[in-house]
Each structure stands twice: as C-alpha cells, then as structure tokens.
PDB file of C-alpha atoms in Angstrom:
ATOM      1  CA  ASN A  29       1.946  -2.170  -2.519  1.00 88.00           C
ATOM      2  CA  PRO A  30       4.851  -2.765  -2.934  1.00 94.00           C
ATOM      3  CA  VAL A  31       5.716   0.010  -5.414  1.00 95.00           C
ATOM      4  CA  GLY A  32       3.150   2.676  -4.501  1.00 95.00           C
ATOM      5  CA  SER A  33       2.133   3.367  -8.097  1.00 95.00           C
ATOM      6  CA  ILE A  34      -1.193   4.962  -9.042  1.00 95.00           C
ATOM      7  CA  TYR A  35      -3.321   4.192 -12.096  1.00 95.00           C
ATOM      8  CA  SER A  36      -4.687   7.217 -13.918  1.00 96.00           C
ATOM      9  CA  LYS A  37      -8.357   7.480 -14.870  1.00 97.00           C
ATOM     10  CA  GLU A  38      -7.383   6.894 -18.496  1.00 98.00           C
ATOM     11  CA  GLU A  39      -5.529   3.677 -17.627  1.00 98.00           C
ATOM     12  CA  LEU A  40      -8.399   2.386 -15.502  1.00 98.00           C
ATOM     13  CA  THR A  41     -10.866   3.198 -18.272  1.00 98.00           C
ATOM     14  CA  GLN A  42      -8.830   1.165 -20.753  1.00 98.00           C
ATOM     15  CA  ILE A  43      -8.677  -1.768 -18.334  1.00 98.00           C
ATOM     16  CA  ALA A  44     -12.444  -1.554 -17.882  1.00 98.00           C
ATOM     17  CA  LYS A  45     -12.954  -1.657 -21.657  1.00 98.00           C
ATOM     18  CA  VAL A  46     -10.880  -4.836 -21.926  1.00 98.00           C
ATOM     19  CA  LEU A  47     -13.130  -6.482 -19.336  1.00 98.00           C
ATOM     20  CA  GLU A  48     -16.387  -5.635 -21.086  1.00 98.00           C
ATOM     21  CA  GLY A  49     -18.233  -8.753 -22.226  1.00 96.00           C
ATOM     22  CA  THR A  50     -16.372 -11.031 -19.794  1.00 97.00           C
ATOM     23  CA  GLN A  51     -17.473 -12.648 -16.542  1.00 95.00           C
ATOM     24  CA  ILE A  52     -14.477 -11.309 -14.641  1.00 97.00           C
ATOM     25  CA  THR A  53     -15.067  -9.753 -11.228  1.00 97.00           C
ATOM     26  CA  VAL A  54     -12.656  -6.988 -10.222  1.00 98.00           C
ATOM     27  CA  LEU A  55     -11.496  -6.875  -6.604  1.00 97.00           C
ATOM     28  CA  SER A  56     -10.324  -3.293  -6.047  1.00 97.00           C
ATOM     29  CA  ASP A  57      -8.249  -2.783  -2.883  1.00 96.00           C
ATOM     30  CA  GLU A  58      -8.440   0.957  -2.145  1.00 97.00           C
ATOM     31  CA  MET A  59      -6.933   1.019   1.347  1.00 96.00           C
ATOM     32  CA  TYR A  60      -4.383   3.701   0.438  1.00 96.00           C
ATOM     33  CA  GLU A  61      -6.778   6.057  -1.367  1.00 96.00           C
ATOM     34  CA  LYS A  62      -5.894   9.133   0.737  1.00 96.00           C
ATOM     35  CA  LEU A  63      -2.140   8.558   0.863  1.00 97.00           C
ATOM     36  CA  ARG A  64      -1.252  10.194  -2.470  1.00 97.00           C
ATOM     37  CA  TYR A  65       1.640  12.489  -3.332  1.00 98.00           C
ATOM     38  CA  ASP A  66       2.701  15.042  -5.938  1.00 97.00           C
ATOM     39  CA  GLY A  67      -0.898  16.003  -6.689  1.00 95.00           C
ATOM     40  CA  PHE A  68      -1.959  12.597  -8.003  1.00 95.00           C
ATOM     41  CA  ASP A  69      -5.711  12.056  -7.991  1.00 94.00           C
ATOM     42  CA  PHE A  70      -7.451   8.955  -6.682  1.00 96.00           C
ATOM     43  CA  VAL A  71      -9.933   7.290  -9.025  1.00 97.00           C
ATOM     44  CA  ALA A  72     -12.077   4.384  -7.844  1.00 98.00           C
ATOM     45  CA  PHE A  73     -12.218   1.624 -10.452  1.00 98.00           C
ATOM     46  CA  ALA A  74     -15.984   1.278 -10.028  1.00 98.00           C
ATOM     47  CA  SER A  75     -16.424   4.916 -11.060  1.00 98.00           C
ATOM     48  CA  VAL A  76     -14.954   4.735 -14.566  1.00 98.00           C
ATOM     49  CA  SER A  77     -17.961   3.139 -16.306  1.00 98.00           C
ATOM     50  CA  LYS A  78     -21.335   1.512 -15.715  1.00 97.00           C
ATOM     51  CA  ASP A  79     -19.870  -1.863 -16.629  1.00 98.00           C
ATOM     52  CA  ALA A  80     -16.995  -1.389 -14.163  1.00 98.00           C
ATOM     53  CA  LEU A  81     -19.479  -0.508 -11.432  1.00 98.00           C
ATOM     54  CA  LYS A  82     -21.381  -3.748 -12.004  1.00 97.00           C
ATOM     55  CA  ARG A  83     -18.327  -6.002 -11.884  1.00 97.00           C
ATOM     56  CA  THR A  84     -16.282  -4.335  -9.111  1.00 98.00           C
ATOM     57  CA  VAL A  85     -15.990  -5.357  -5.474  1.00 98.00           C
ATOM     58  CA  THR A  86     -14.374  -2.470  -3.592  1.00 98.00           C
ATOM     59  CA  ILE A  87     -12.341  -3.236  -0.474  1.00 97.00           C
ATOM     60  CA  ASN A  88     -11.436  -0.500   1.988  1.00 97.00           C
ATOM     61  CA  GLY A  89     -10.822   0.134   5.670  1.00 96.00           C
ATOM     62  CA  LEU A  90      -9.120   2.373   8.196  1.00 96.00           C
ATOM     63  CA  SER A  91      -5.866   0.523   8.906  1.00 94.00           C
ATOM     64  CA  LYS A  92      -3.821   2.721   6.552  1.00 94.00           C
ATOM     65  CA  CYS A  93      -5.529   6.067   5.873  1.00 93.00           C
ATOM     66  CA  GLY A  94      -7.217   6.117   9.278  1.00 93.00           C
ATOM     67  CA  ALA A  95      -4.033   5.071  11.105  1.00 92.00           C
ATOM     68  CA  MET A  96      -5.990   2.298  12.849  1.00 93.00           C
ATOM     69  CA  PRO A  97      -3.934  -0.878  12.311  1.00 92.00           C
ATOM     70  CA  GLY A  98      -4.987  -3.590  14.714  1.00 91.00           C
ATOM     71  CA  TRP A  99      -8.527  -2.235  15.098  1.00 93.00           C
ATOM     72  CA  ARG A 100      -9.619  -4.577  12.296  1.00 91.00           C
ATOM     73  CA  PHE A 101     -12.064  -2.192  10.648  1.00 94.00           C
ATOM     74  CA  GLY A 102     -12.674  -3.011   7.006  1.00 93.00           C
ATOM     75  CA  TYR A 103     -15.562  -3.105   4.596  1.00 94.00           C
ATOM     76  CA  MET A 104     -16.533  -4.066   1.064  1.00 95.00           C
ATOM     77  CA  ALA A 105     -19.067  -2.698  -1.398  1.00 97.00           C
ATOM     78  CA  SER A 106     -20.521  -4.109  -4.600  1.00 97.00           C
ATOM     79  CA  LYS A 107     -23.575  -3.927  -6.838  1.00 96.00           C
ATOM     80  CA  ASN A 108     -23.543  -7.751  -6.883  1.00 94.00           C
ATOM     81  CA  LYS A 109     -26.216  -8.464  -4.270  1.00 95.00           C
ATOM     82  CA  ALA A 110     -25.803 -12.239  -4.522  1.00 95.00           C
ATOM     83  CA  LEU A 111     -22.084 -11.968  -3.791  1.00 94.00           C
ATOM     84  CA  ILE A 112     -22.602  -9.600  -0.864  1.00 95.00           C
ATOM     85  CA  SER A 113     -25.254 -11.915   0.572  1.00 95.00           C
ATOM     86  CA  ALA A 114     -22.894 -14.902   0.360  1.00 95.00           C
ATOM     87  CA  VAL A 115     -20.051 -12.932   1.974  1.00 94.00           C
ATOM     88  CA  LYS A 116     -22.367 -11.810   4.798  1.00 92.00           C
ATOM     89  CA  ARG A 117     -23.303 -15.418   5.555  1.00 93.00           C
ATOM     90  CA  LEU A 118     -19.665 -16.487   5.642  1.00 92.00           C
ATOM     91  CA  GLN A 119     -18.443 -13.475   7.616  1.00 89.00           C
ATOM     92  CA  GLY A 120     -21.326 -13.665  10.087  1.00 88.00           C
ATOM     93  CA  GLN A 121     -20.372 -17.207  11.053  1.00 89.00           C
ATOM     94  CA  SER A 122     -16.627 -16.591  11.218  1.00 88.00           C
ATOM     95  CA  THR A 123     -16.057 -13.169  12.804  1.00 84.00           C
ATOM     96  CA  SER A 124     -19.621 -12.064  13.621  1.00 84.00           C
ATOM     97  CA  ASN A 125     -19.134  -8.271  13.553  1.00 85.00           C
ATOM     98  CA  ILE A 126     -16.687  -5.467  14.206  1.00 89.00           C
ATOM     99  CA  CYS A 127     -16.441  -4.975  17.971  1.00 91.00           C
ATOM    100  CA  SER A 128     -18.455  -2.093  19.422  1.00 93.00           C
ATOM    101  CA  ILE A 129     -15.374  -0.166  20.608  1.00 95.00           C
ATOM    102  CA  THR A 130     -13.900  -0.203  17.113  1.00 95.00           C
ATOM    103  CA  GLN A 131     -17.200   0.900  15.587  1.00 95.00           C
ATOM    104  CA  HIS A 132     -17.350   3.974  17.819  1.00 95.00           C
ATOM    105  CA  ALA A 133     -13.664   4.759  17.242  1.00 94.00           C
ATOM    106  CA  ALA A 134     -14.186   4.597  13.469  1.00 95.00           C
ATOM    107  CA  ILE A 135     -17.033   7.129  13.326  1.00 96.00           C
ATOM    108  CA  PRO A 136     -14.840  10.292  13.317  1.00 95.00           C
ATOM    109  CA  ALA A 137     -12.683   8.855  10.542  1.00 92.00           C
ATOM    110  CA  LEU A 138     -15.700   7.956   8.420  1.00 94.00           C
ATOM    111  CA  ASN A 139     -17.674  11.179   8.796  1.00 95.00           C
ATOM    112  CA  GLY A 140     -14.789  13.523   8.004  1.00 93.00           C
ATOM    113  CA  GLU A 141     -13.891  14.724  11.497  1.00 95.00           C
ATOM    114  CA  CYS A 142     -10.350  13.405  11.067  1.00 94.00           C
ATOM    115  CA  ASP A 143      -9.723  14.731   7.550  1.00 95.00           C
ATOM    116  CA  LYS A 144      -7.325  17.450   8.757  1.00 96.00           C
ATOM    117  CA  ASP A 145      -5.357  14.920  10.801  1.00 96.00           C
ATOM    118  CA  ILE A 146      -5.241  12.516   7.863  1.00 96.00           C
ATOM    119  CA  GLU A 147      -3.923  15.314   5.643  1.00 97.00           C
ATOM    120  CA  LYS A 148      -1.194  16.113   8.189  1.00 97.00           C
ATOM    121  CA  MET A 149      -0.244  12.437   8.195  1.00 97.00           C
ATOM    122  CA  ARG A 150      -0.195  12.388   4.386  1.00 97.00           C
ATOM    123  CA  GLN A 151       2.101  15.420   4.297  1.00 98.00           C
ATOM    124  CA  ALA A 152       4.417  13.796   6.837  1.00 98.00           C
ATOM    125  CA  PHE A 153       4.582  10.626   4.739  1.00 98.00           C
ATOM    126  CA  GLU A 154       5.383  12.640   1.619  1.00 98.00           C
ATOM    127  CA  LYS A 155       8.287  14.347   3.404  1.00 98.00           C
ATOM    128  CA  ARG A 156       9.553  10.989   4.668  1.00 98.00           C
ATOM    129  CA  ARG A 157       9.292   9.527   1.180  1.00 98.00           C
ATOM    130  CA  ASN A 158      11.408  12.367  -0.180  1.00 98.00           C
ATOM    131  CA  LEU A 159      13.915  11.989   2.652  1.00 99.00           C
ATOM    132  CA  ALA A 160      14.296   8.261   2.016  1.00 98.00           C
ATOM    133  CA  LEU A 161      14.590   8.745  -1.752  1.00 98.00           C
ATOM    134  CA  ASP A 162      17.310  11.382  -1.339  1.00 98.00           C
ATOM    135  CA  ILE A 163      19.360   9.012   0.812  1.00 98.00           C
ATOM    136  CA  LEU A 164      18.815   5.972  -1.407  1.00 98.00           C
ATOM    137  CA  LYS A 165      19.907   7.889  -4.521  1.00 97.00           C
ATOM    138  CA  GLN A 166      23.349   8.297  -2.949  1.00 97.00           C
ATOM    139  CA  ILE A 167      23.862   4.532  -2.583  1.00 98.00           C
ATOM    140  CA  PRO A 168      25.736   3.017  -5.574  1.00 96.00           C
ATOM    141  CA  ASN A 169      24.398   0.103  -7.650  1.00 97.00           C
ATOM    142  CA  ILE A 170      20.762   0.354  -6.592  1.00 98.00           C
ATOM    143  CA  SER A 171      17.720   2.089  -8.016  1.00 98.00           C
ATOM    144  CA  VAL A 172      14.248   2.811  -6.696  1.00 97.00           C
ATOM    145  CA  TYR A 173      10.881   3.738  -8.184  1.00 94.00           C
ATOM    146  CA  LYS A 174       9.463   7.019  -6.882  1.00 97.00           C
ATOM    147  CA  PRO A 175       6.087   6.042  -5.396  1.00 98.00           C
ATOM    148  CA  GLU A 176       2.977   8.127  -5.956  1.00 97.00           C
ATOM    149  CA  GLY A 177       1.156   6.719  -2.940  1.00 97.00           C
ATOM    150  CA  ALA A 178       1.166   4.396   0.113  1.00 97.00           C
ATOM    151  CA  PHE A 179       4.312   4.342   2.303  1.00 97.00           C
ATOM    152  CA  TYR A 180       6.673   1.848   0.699  1.00 98.00           C
ATOM    153  CA  LEU A 181       9.816   1.934  -1.426  1.00 98.00           C
ATOM    154  CA  PHE A 182      10.692  -0.962  -3.729  1.00 98.00           C
ATOM    155  CA  VAL A 183      14.461  -1.037  -4.133  1.00 98.00           C
ATOM    156  CA  ASN A 184      16.227  -2.715  -7.057  1.00 98.00           C
ATOM    157  CA  ILE A 185      19.357  -4.550  -5.877  1.00 98.00           C
ATOM    158  CA  GLN A 186      19.882  -6.795  -8.922  1.00 98.00           C
ATOM    159  CA  LYS A 187      23.367  -5.386  -9.535  1.00 97.00           C
ATOM    160  CA  ILE A 188      24.316  -6.497  -6.024  1.00 97.00           C
ATOM    161  CA  GLU A 189      22.298  -9.630  -5.323  1.00 98.00           C
ATOM    162  CA  LYS A 190      19.553 -11.361  -7.300  1.00 97.00           C
ATOM    163  CA  ASP A 191      18.501 -13.548  -4.347  1.00 98.00           C
ATOM    164  CA  SER A 192      16.362 -11.120  -2.332  1.00 98.00           C
ATOM    165  CA  MET A 193      15.744 -13.596   0.490  1.00 98.00           C
ATOM    166  CA  LYS A 194      19.476 -14.085   0.990  1.00 98.00           C
ATOM    167  CA  PHE A 195      20.121 -10.333   0.914  1.00 98.00           C
ATOM    168  CA  CYS A 196      17.356  -9.516   3.403  1.00 98.00           C
ATOM    169  CA  GLN A 197      18.361 -12.311   5.769  1.00 98.00           C
ATOM    170  CA  LYS A 198      21.962 -11.098   5.876  1.00 98.00           C
ATOM    171  CA  LEU A 199      20.828  -7.494   6.304  1.00 98.00           C
ATOM    172  CA  LEU A 200      18.715  -8.500   9.277  1.00 98.00           C
ATOM    173  CA  GLU A 201      21.482 -10.561  10.871  1.00 98.00           C
ATOM    174  CA  GLN A 202      24.322  -8.085  10.324  1.00 98.00           C
ATOM    175  CA  GLU A 203      22.655  -4.675  10.563  1.00 98.00           C
ATOM    176  CA  LYS A 204      19.424  -5.498  12.450  1.00 98.00           C
ATOM    177  CA  VAL A 205      17.320  -3.904   9.699  1.00 98.00           C
ATOM    178  CA  ALA A 206      14.163  -5.721   8.619  1.00 98.00           C
ATOM    179  CA  VAL A 207      12.923  -5.311   5.040  1.00 98.00           C
ATOM    180  CA  VAL A 208      10.682  -7.522   2.900  1.00 98.00           C
ATOM    181  CA  PRO A 209      12.241  -9.686   0.149  1.00 98.00           C
ATOM    182  CA  GLY A 210      10.976  -8.853  -3.315  1.00 98.00           C
ATOM    183  CA  ILE A 211      10.402 -12.529  -4.100  1.00 98.00           C
ATOM    184  CA  GLY A 212       7.310 -12.312  -1.900  1.00 96.00           C
ATOM    185  CA  PHE A 213       5.855  -9.968  -4.532  1.00 97.00           C
ATOM    186  CA  GLY A 214       7.106 -12.019  -7.473  1.00 96.00           C
ATOM    187  CA  MET A 215      10.156  -9.794  -8.042  1.00 96.00           C
ATOM    188  CA  ASP A 216      13.457 -11.291  -6.935  1.00 98.00           C
ATOM    189  CA  GLY A 217      16.381  -8.906  -6.787  1.00 97.00           C
ATOM    190  CA  TYR A 218      14.297  -6.275  -4.985  1.00 98.00           C
ATOM    191  CA  PHE A 219      13.321  -5.487  -1.414  1.00 99.00           C
ATOM    192  CA  ARG A 220      10.512  -3.420   0.047  1.00 98.00           C
ATOM    193  CA  LEU A 221      10.963  -1.021   2.923  1.00 97.00           C
ATOM    194  CA  SER A 222       8.444   1.109   4.774  1.00 97.00           C
ATOM    195  CA  TYR A 223       8.917   4.773   5.620  1.00 98.00           C
ATOM    196  CA  ALA A 224       5.974   4.795   8.044  1.00 96.00           C
ATOM    197  CA  THR A 225       8.284   5.697  10.905  1.00 96.00           C
ATOM    198  CA  SER A 226      10.230   8.680  12.236  1.00 97.00           C
ATOM    199  CA  ASP A 227      12.797  10.672  10.260  1.00 98.00           C
ATOM    200  CA  GLU A 228      15.451   9.562  12.734  1.00 98.00           C
ATOM    201  CA  LEU A 229      14.756   5.867  12.211  1.00 98.00           C
ATOM    202  CA  ILE A 230      14.611   6.314   8.440  1.00 98.00           C
ATOM    203  CA  LYS A 231      18.068   7.915   8.475  1.00 98.00           C
ATOM    204  CA  LYS A 232      19.476   5.309  10.849  1.00 98.00           C
ATOM    205  CA  GLY A 233      18.010   2.381   8.936  1.00 98.00           C
ATOM    206  CA  LEU A 234      19.156   3.619   5.537  1.00 98.00           C
ATOM    207  CA  GLU A 235      22.630   4.369   6.899  1.00 98.00           C
ATOM    208  CA  ARG A 236      22.867   0.741   7.994  1.00 98.00           C
ATOM    209  CA  ILE A 237      21.599  -0.437   4.604  1.00 98.00           C
ATOM    210  CA  ALA A 238      24.214   1.736   2.871  1.00 98.00           C
ATOM    211  CA  ASN A 239      26.988   0.303   5.059  1.00 98.00           C
ATOM    212  CA  PHE A 240      25.752  -3.219   4.405  1.00 98.00           C
ATOM    213  CA  ILE A 241      25.691  -2.726   0.634  1.00 98.00           C
ATOM    214  CA  ALA A 242      29.156  -1.157   0.678  1.00 97.00           C
ATOM    215  CA  SER A 243      30.574  -4.278   2.327  1.00 95.00           C
ATOM    216  CA  TYR A 244      28.472  -6.837   0.427  1.00 93.00           C
TER     217      TYR A 244
END
C-alpha cells in the first residue's frame, strides 16, 4: 500500500543483513499476505534469518485477506517478550479484548476453513486488477505500476497535474469519483485508487476519470 509491490526473499535477506548489529526493530505489516498475483510468493520478514526473527514485530489481521473490515480483528507476534508484555498492558487498558462475536467469526478464517473462499476472492481481485490496468493504459499522459499484491493502483499523473490534492478534489467535485491523493503517501503527482469493488463500478469510475483527464 499504495503500490502493491512485493519484496522477494533475496531482497528481504539483504535488508536483514543491513540491520545486523543494530538496535533497530522491524515492524512488518503483513495484512495482504494472501492477496498476491502472477505467482508471486509471500515471504515473512521474520523468516529470512535468525537475526530477523529476533528483531521483527509481525502485524496481521483479517480485515483484508479475511474480508472482515470493521470486525477489528488484528494481532501481533514477536520474540521480544518485554515488548509484547508492554503492549499487552497498554492494549488491555485501552481496548480490553476483541469482542466475543468477532472471535468466533474469526475462527474459520484462522483454521483454514475459508481458504477456498479466500482464493476465489484473490482470483477475483486479480481479474479486476487486470481490467483496471487495461483501461488505464488507454488513457493518455498517465502511467501506472502493475501491482503484485493488495488491491490498489498508484497512478502517475505528473504530466497532467503535480498537485495531487488539487486533482483529486476536482475529480471528486466534477465526476463524483473518490481517490486518494498521492501526497498522503509522500508522492505528489500520483493518486491511489482501489479495485476492491465490482467490474461495473471499476469501468464506470475509470470512464469518469478518463473523461476528467481529457478535459483537464
């Protein structure tokens, strides 16, 4: 997020080597681990070396891969017992625990009962990604990175408008299409859109974006 890129095991191993001998803790957000396309493999950062395992705090949950946004089911794992203990004290006084209904709802997703459904969802996202990319490639003066995972596209509009906030505000006002300005990710001149919706809405939304760009 926002580009949907995936690090290879070799890249993660090199990053881990750079960190050896430091006091840096790695926070690894792996929420999109099952939403991968084109045969890309998922590699957990903590798995690449013994040193990486010691320094990594892994964050995961079911909002994305389990299609459970709003259920607020997340978890973290680390070999750092002192850190986990401190987090438990803080979390216990702020949110107490995951509600019982959510805990029961999460069981099928955690024990593998939903794996076939998750795979169907992944395949649907891959088709929607390809659909959106095919349409975007036909729009002049923009470019887009082909994501290997998640469900976002990060569109380069620098040839049209470098102020992403201005572009997105006008797009919302004129075409009623909501996208996220790239400046929020430190990249002005880009916007992020999500293809976690129906084929029909993807086509309709991108048609409006194309019309907007043509008249910009």
